[in-house]
XYZ file of C-alpha atoms in Angstrom:
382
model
C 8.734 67.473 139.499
C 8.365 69.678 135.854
C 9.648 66.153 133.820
C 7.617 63.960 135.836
C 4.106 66.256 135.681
C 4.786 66.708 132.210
C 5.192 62.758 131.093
C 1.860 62.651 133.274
C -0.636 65.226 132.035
C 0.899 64.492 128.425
C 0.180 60.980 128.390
C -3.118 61.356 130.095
C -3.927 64.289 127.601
C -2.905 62.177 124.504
C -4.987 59.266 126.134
C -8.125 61.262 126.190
C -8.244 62.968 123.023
C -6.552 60.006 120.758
C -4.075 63.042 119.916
C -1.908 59.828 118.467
C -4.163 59.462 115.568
C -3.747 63.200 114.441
C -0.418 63.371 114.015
C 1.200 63.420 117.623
C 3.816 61.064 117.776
C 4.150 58.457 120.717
C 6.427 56.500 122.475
C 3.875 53.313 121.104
C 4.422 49.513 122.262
C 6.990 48.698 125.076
C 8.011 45.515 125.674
C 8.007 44.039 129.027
C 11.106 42.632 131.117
C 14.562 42.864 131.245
C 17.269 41.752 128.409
C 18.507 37.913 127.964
C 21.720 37.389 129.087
C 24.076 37.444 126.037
C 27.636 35.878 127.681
C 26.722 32.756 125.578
C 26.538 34.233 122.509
C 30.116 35.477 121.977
C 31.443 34.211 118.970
C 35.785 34.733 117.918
C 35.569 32.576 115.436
C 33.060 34.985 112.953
C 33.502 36.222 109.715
C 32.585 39.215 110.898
C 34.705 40.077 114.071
C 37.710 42.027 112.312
C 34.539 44.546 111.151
C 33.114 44.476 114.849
C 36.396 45.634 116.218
C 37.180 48.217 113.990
C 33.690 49.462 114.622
C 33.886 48.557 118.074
C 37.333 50.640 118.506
C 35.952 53.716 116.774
C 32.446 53.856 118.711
C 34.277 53.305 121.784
C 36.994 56.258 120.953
C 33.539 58.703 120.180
C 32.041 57.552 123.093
C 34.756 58.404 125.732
C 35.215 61.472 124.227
C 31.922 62.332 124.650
C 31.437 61.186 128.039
C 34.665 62.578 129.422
C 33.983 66.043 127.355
C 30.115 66.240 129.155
C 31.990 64.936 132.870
C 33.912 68.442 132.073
C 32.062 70.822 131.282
C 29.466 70.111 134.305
C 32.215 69.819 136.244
C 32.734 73.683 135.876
C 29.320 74.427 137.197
C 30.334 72.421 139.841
C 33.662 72.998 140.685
C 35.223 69.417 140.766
C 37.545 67.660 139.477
C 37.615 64.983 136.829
C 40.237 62.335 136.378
C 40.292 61.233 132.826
C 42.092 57.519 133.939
C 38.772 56.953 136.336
C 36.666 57.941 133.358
C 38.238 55.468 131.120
C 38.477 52.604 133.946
C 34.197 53.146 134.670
C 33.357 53.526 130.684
C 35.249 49.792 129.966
C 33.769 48.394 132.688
C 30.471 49.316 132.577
C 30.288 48.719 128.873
C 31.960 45.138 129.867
C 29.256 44.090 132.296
C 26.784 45.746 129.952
C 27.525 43.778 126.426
C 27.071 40.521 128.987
C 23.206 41.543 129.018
C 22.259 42.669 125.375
C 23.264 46.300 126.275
C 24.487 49.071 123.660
C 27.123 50.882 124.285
C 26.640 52.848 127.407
C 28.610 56.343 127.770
C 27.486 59.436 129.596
C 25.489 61.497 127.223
C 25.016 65.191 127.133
C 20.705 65.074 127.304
C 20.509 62.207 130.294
C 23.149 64.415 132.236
C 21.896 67.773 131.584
C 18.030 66.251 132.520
C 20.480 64.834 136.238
C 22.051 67.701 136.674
C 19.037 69.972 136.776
C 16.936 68.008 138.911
C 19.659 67.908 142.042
C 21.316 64.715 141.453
C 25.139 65.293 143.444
C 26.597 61.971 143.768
C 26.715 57.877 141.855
C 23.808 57.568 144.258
C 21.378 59.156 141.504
C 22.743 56.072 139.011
C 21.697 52.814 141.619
C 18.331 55.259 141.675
C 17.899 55.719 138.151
C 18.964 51.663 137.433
C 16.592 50.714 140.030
C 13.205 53.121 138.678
C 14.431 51.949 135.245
C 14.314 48.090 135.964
C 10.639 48.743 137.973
C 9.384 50.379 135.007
C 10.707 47.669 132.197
C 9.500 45.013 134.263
C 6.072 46.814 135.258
C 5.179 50.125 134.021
C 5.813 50.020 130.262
C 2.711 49.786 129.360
C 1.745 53.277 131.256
C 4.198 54.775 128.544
C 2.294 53.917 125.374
C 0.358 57.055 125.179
C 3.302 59.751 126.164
C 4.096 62.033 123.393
C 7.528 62.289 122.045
C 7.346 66.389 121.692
C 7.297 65.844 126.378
C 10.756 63.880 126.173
C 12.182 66.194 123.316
C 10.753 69.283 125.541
C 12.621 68.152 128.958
C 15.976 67.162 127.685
C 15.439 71.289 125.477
C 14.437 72.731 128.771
C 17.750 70.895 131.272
C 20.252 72.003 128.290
C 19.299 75.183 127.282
C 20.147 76.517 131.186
C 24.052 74.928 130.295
C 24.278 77.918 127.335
C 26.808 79.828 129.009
C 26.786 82.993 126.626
C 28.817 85.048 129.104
C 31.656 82.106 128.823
C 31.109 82.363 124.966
C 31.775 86.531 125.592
C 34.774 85.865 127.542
C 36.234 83.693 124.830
C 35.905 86.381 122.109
C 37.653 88.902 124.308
C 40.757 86.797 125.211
C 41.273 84.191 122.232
C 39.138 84.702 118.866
C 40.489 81.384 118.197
C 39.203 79.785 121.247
C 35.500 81.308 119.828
C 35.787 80.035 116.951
C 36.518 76.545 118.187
C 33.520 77.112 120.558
C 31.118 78.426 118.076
C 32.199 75.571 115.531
C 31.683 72.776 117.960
C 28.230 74.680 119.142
C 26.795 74.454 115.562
C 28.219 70.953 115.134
C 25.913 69.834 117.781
C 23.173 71.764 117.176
C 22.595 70.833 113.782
C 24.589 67.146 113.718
C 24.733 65.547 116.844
C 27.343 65.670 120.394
C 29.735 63.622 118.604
C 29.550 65.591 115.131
C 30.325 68.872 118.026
C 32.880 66.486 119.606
C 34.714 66.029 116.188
C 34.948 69.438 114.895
C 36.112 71.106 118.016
C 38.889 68.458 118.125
C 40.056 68.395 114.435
C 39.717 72.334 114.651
C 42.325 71.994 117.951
C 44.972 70.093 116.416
C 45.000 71.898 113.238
C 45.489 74.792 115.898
C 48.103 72.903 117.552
C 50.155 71.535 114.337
C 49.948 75.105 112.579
C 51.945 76.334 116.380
C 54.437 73.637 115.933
C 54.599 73.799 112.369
C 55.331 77.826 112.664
C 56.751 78.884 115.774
C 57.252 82.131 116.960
C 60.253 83.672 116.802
C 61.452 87.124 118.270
C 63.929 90.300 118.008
C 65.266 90.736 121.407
C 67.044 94.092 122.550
C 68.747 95.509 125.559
C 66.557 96.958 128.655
C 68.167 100.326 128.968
C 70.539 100.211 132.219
C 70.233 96.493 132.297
C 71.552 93.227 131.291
C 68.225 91.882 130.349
C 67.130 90.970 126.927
C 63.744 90.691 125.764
C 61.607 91.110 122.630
C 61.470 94.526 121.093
C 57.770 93.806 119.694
C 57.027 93.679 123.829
C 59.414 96.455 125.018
C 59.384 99.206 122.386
C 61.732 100.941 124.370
C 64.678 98.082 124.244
C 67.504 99.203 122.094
C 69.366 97.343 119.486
C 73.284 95.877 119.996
C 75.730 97.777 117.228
C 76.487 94.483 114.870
C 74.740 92.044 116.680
C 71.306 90.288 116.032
C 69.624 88.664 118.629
C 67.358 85.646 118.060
C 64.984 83.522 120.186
C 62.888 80.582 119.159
C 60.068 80.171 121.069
C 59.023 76.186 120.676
C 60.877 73.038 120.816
C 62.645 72.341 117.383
C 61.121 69.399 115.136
C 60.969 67.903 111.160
C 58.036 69.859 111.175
C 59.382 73.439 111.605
C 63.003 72.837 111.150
C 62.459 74.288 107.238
C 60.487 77.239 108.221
C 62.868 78.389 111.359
C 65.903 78.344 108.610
C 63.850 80.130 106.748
C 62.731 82.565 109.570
C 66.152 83.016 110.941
C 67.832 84.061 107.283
C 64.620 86.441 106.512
C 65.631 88.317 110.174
C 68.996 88.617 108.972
C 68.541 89.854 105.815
C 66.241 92.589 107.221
C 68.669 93.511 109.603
C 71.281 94.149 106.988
C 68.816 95.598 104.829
C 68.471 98.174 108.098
C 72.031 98.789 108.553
C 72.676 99.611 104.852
C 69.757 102.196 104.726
C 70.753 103.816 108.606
C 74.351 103.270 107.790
C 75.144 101.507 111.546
C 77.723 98.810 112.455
C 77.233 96.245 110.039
C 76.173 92.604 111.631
C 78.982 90.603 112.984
C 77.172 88.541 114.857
C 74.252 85.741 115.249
C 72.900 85.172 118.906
C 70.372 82.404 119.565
C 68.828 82.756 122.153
C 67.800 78.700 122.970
C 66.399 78.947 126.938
C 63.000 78.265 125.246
C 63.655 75.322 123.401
C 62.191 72.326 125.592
C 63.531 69.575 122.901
C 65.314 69.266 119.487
C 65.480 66.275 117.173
C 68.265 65.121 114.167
C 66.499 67.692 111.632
C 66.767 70.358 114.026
C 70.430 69.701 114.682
C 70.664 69.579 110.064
C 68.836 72.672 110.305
C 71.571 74.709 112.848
C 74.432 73.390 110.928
C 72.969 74.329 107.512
C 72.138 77.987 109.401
C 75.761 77.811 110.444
C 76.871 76.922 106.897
C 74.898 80.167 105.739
C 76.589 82.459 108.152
C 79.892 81.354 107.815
C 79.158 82.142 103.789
C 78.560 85.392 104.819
C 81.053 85.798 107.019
C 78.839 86.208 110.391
C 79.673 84.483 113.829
C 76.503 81.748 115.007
C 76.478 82.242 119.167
C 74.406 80.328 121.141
C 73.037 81.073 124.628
C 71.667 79.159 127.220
C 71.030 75.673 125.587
C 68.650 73.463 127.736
C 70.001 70.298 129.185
C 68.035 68.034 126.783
C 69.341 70.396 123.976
C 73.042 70.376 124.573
C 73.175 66.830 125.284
C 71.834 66.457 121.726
C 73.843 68.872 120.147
C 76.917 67.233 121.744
C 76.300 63.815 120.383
C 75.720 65.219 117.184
C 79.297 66.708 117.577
C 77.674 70.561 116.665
C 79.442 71.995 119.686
C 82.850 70.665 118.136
C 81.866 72.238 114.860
C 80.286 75.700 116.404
C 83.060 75.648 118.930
C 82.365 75.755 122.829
C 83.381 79.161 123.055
C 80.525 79.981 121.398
C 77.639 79.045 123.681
C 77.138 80.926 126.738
C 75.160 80.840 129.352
C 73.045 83.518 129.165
C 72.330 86.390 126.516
C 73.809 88.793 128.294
C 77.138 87.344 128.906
C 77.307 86.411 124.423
C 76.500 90.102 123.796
C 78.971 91.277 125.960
C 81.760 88.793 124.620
C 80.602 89.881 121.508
C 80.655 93.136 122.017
C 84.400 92.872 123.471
C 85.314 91.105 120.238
C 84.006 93.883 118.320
C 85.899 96.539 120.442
C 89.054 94.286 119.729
C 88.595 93.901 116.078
C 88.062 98.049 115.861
C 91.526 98.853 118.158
C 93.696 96.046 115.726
C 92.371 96.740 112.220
C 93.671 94.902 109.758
C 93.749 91.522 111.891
C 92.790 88.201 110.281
C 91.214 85.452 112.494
C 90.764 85.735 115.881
C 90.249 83.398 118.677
C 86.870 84.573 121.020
C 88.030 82.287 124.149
C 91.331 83.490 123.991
C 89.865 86.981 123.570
C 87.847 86.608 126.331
C-alpha cells in the first residue's frame, strides 16, 4: 500500500498547493484510450527497413539480455529456476503481438520488477492484473494522474531496488574471486550512473575478455610423484611431490586452439629450459625426457596439431624424447588423421602418466647398464 498512498497524498498535495508551478515536476497531460491498431501499417517495401532491422536486431539483443539477466537475479531470492529458451520464446512473442498495437519494445525491466517483486506478486497472474489496472486507468483514470509528482515514481522504483543490494553477496565475491568483484562492481557503477543496459554491457564485455584471456593463456603445470604412489599431480599444489631423475612432466590444462597454440609452444620450451637450467646448477640426471600429460585437453584443432609437431621438432633438436599420456578420444582421433602418432610413434603415448614415467624410467635404467648404445627402440624395450 506505500506506492499506492504515496501516488495519492502526492498528487493531492501537489493539487492543493500548485507545487507544479514552483518547480515540482509532474506527470502533466495524459491522453485518454488505448493505442490504434498498427497491423496495417507495415510497410517491406521502405527505404528505411534495412536501418529498422539493424536497429531492430540490436534493441532486441539489449533487451533479452536485460530481461533474462533481471529473471536471474530475482530468481536467487527466490529460488527458481529460469529457462533461457522460455525467456526468448515469451520476449518474441509478446513483442510480436505488441508492435500489432503501436507498442515499444516490451522486455522485463529491472525498476517494474523490483516495484513486483516487493509488493508480493508470485506468479504471471500479477501481469493479466497489472494489463487489466493499466487498460482501466488509460481508458478512465488518466486524468487523476496530472497532478502526481515525478520525485513519488522516482522514490518507489529507489525504495523496491535498493532492498535487491545484496552487499553480503558483493563480500562473498571479494573473498572467493577478485575478478568476479570486479565484474560486479563494474556492472554496479555501469547502472548506477548509465543505465541497466550500459551495466548489462560492461559486465559482459568485461566476461569475455575474462574468458578469451583463459583460452588465450592456459594454465599449464609441473607435475611430480606422490611419495609411495603412482599418482602425479602439480608440484605448485603438493609441495611435497618429488621430481622424476631426467624426466619433465607437463600438463595443459584447456583444450588446444589458434588462439593459444603460440603461447603453449612457448610455455612448454620456457619449462624446459628451466628445468635444464636446474639440473646444470644441482648437477642431477640431465632431461631425457618430455611427458605431456593430455587427460585435460577436451579438444584440439589443425594449429594445435602444427604446434606439437613443431614442439616435437624442438626436442628432437635437442635430443629429448616427446611422450604423451592419456590423449582424449576427440584428441587422438585428431592426432591420428593428422598422421602425428605415425610421426611421434605409438609407443610413445600411454595411457596414463604413471605407466610413461615408468617406461621412461626403464629406458633410462637400460641406457645406464649398456653405455655406449646408439638408438634404441622403447616398445621393444618395454
Amino acid at each position: 500500500m506505500a506506492p499506492l498512498m504515496s501516488v495519492i497524498l502526492g498528487s493531492v498535495l501537489v493539487y492543493l498547493t500548485h507545487a507544479e508551478k514552483h518547480g515540482v515536476q509532474v506527470i502533466g497531460h495524459l491522453k485518454k484510450g488505448l493505442n490504434p491498431p498498427s497491423l496495417s501499417e507495415l510497410d517491406f517495401s521502405s527505404p528505411y527497413l534495412t536501418i529498422a532491422i539493424k536497429t531492430g536486431i540490436i534493441t532486441g539483443i539489449i533487451a533479452l539480455a536485460e530481461g533474462i539477466a533481471v529473471g536471474r537475479s530475482f530468481a536467487m531470492f527466490k529460488n527458481y529456476h529460469i529457462d533461457g529458451n522460455k525467456e526468448m520464446i515469451a520476449f518474441g512473442m509478446m513483442n510480436i503481438a505488441g508492435s500489432c498495437t503501436s507498442c515499444y519494445l516490451t522486455t522485463g525491466p529491472f525498476s517494474r520488477t523490483a516495484v513486483n517483486f516487493n509488493a508480493g506478486c508470485k506468479s504471471a497472474v500479477s501481469n493479466i492484473v497489472m494489463a487489466t489496472a493499466v487498460m482501466i486507468t488509460l481508458l478512465f483514470l488518466t486524468p487523476l494522474f496530472h497532478y502526481t509528482p515525478l520525485v513519488v515514481l522516482s522514490s518507489i522504483i529507489i525504495a523496491a531496488m535498493l532492498g535487491l543490494i545484496d552487499y553480503e553477496a558483493a563480500i562473498h565475491l571479494w573473498k572467493v574471486d577478485k575478478f568476479d568483484f570486479f565484474i560486479c562492481i563494474s556492472a554496479y557503477a555501469g547502472v548506477v550512473f548509465g543505465s541497466v543496459e550500459l551495466g548489462l554491457v560492461i559486465a559482459v564485455t568485461i566476461s569475455l575478455v575474462r574468458m578469451l584471456l583463459f583460452v588465450a593463456r592456459p594454465r599449464t603445470f609441473l607435475l611430480g610423484n606422490i611419495p609411495n604412489s603412482m599418482i602425479y599431480r602439480s608440484m605448485d599444489q603438493y609441495p611435497t611431490t618429488n621430481n622424476v631423475p631426467g624426466v619433465l612432466i607437463l600438463q595443459i590444462d584447456a583444450p588446444i586452439y589458434f588462439a593459444n597454440a603460440n603461447y603453449l609452444r612457448e610455455r612448454i620450451s620456457r619449462w624446459i629450459y628451466e628445468e635444464e637450467d636446474k639440473i646444470k646448477s644441482t648437477g642431477g640426471t640431465s632431461l631425457q625426457y618430455v611427458i605431456l600429460d593430455m587427460s585435460a585437453i577436451g579438444s584440439i584443432d589443425t594449429s594445435g596439431i602444427s604446434m606439437l609437431e613443431e614442439v616435437k621438432k624442438n626436442l628432437d633438436r635437442r635430443g629429448l624424447k616427446f611422450v604423451l599420456a592419456n590423449p582424449r578420444s576427440e584428441v587422438i582421433k585428431k592426432l591420428e588423421k593428422a598422421k602425428y602418432i605415425e610421426t611421434i610413434g605409438q609407443e610413445w603415448i600411454y595411457l596414463t602418466v604413471g605407466e610413461a614415467v615408468a617406461a621412461c624410467e626403464f629406458l633410462l635404467h637400460t641406457c645406464k647398464s649398456n653405455p655406449g648404445t646408439g638408438e634404441f627402440d622403447a616398445q621393444d624395450s618395454v
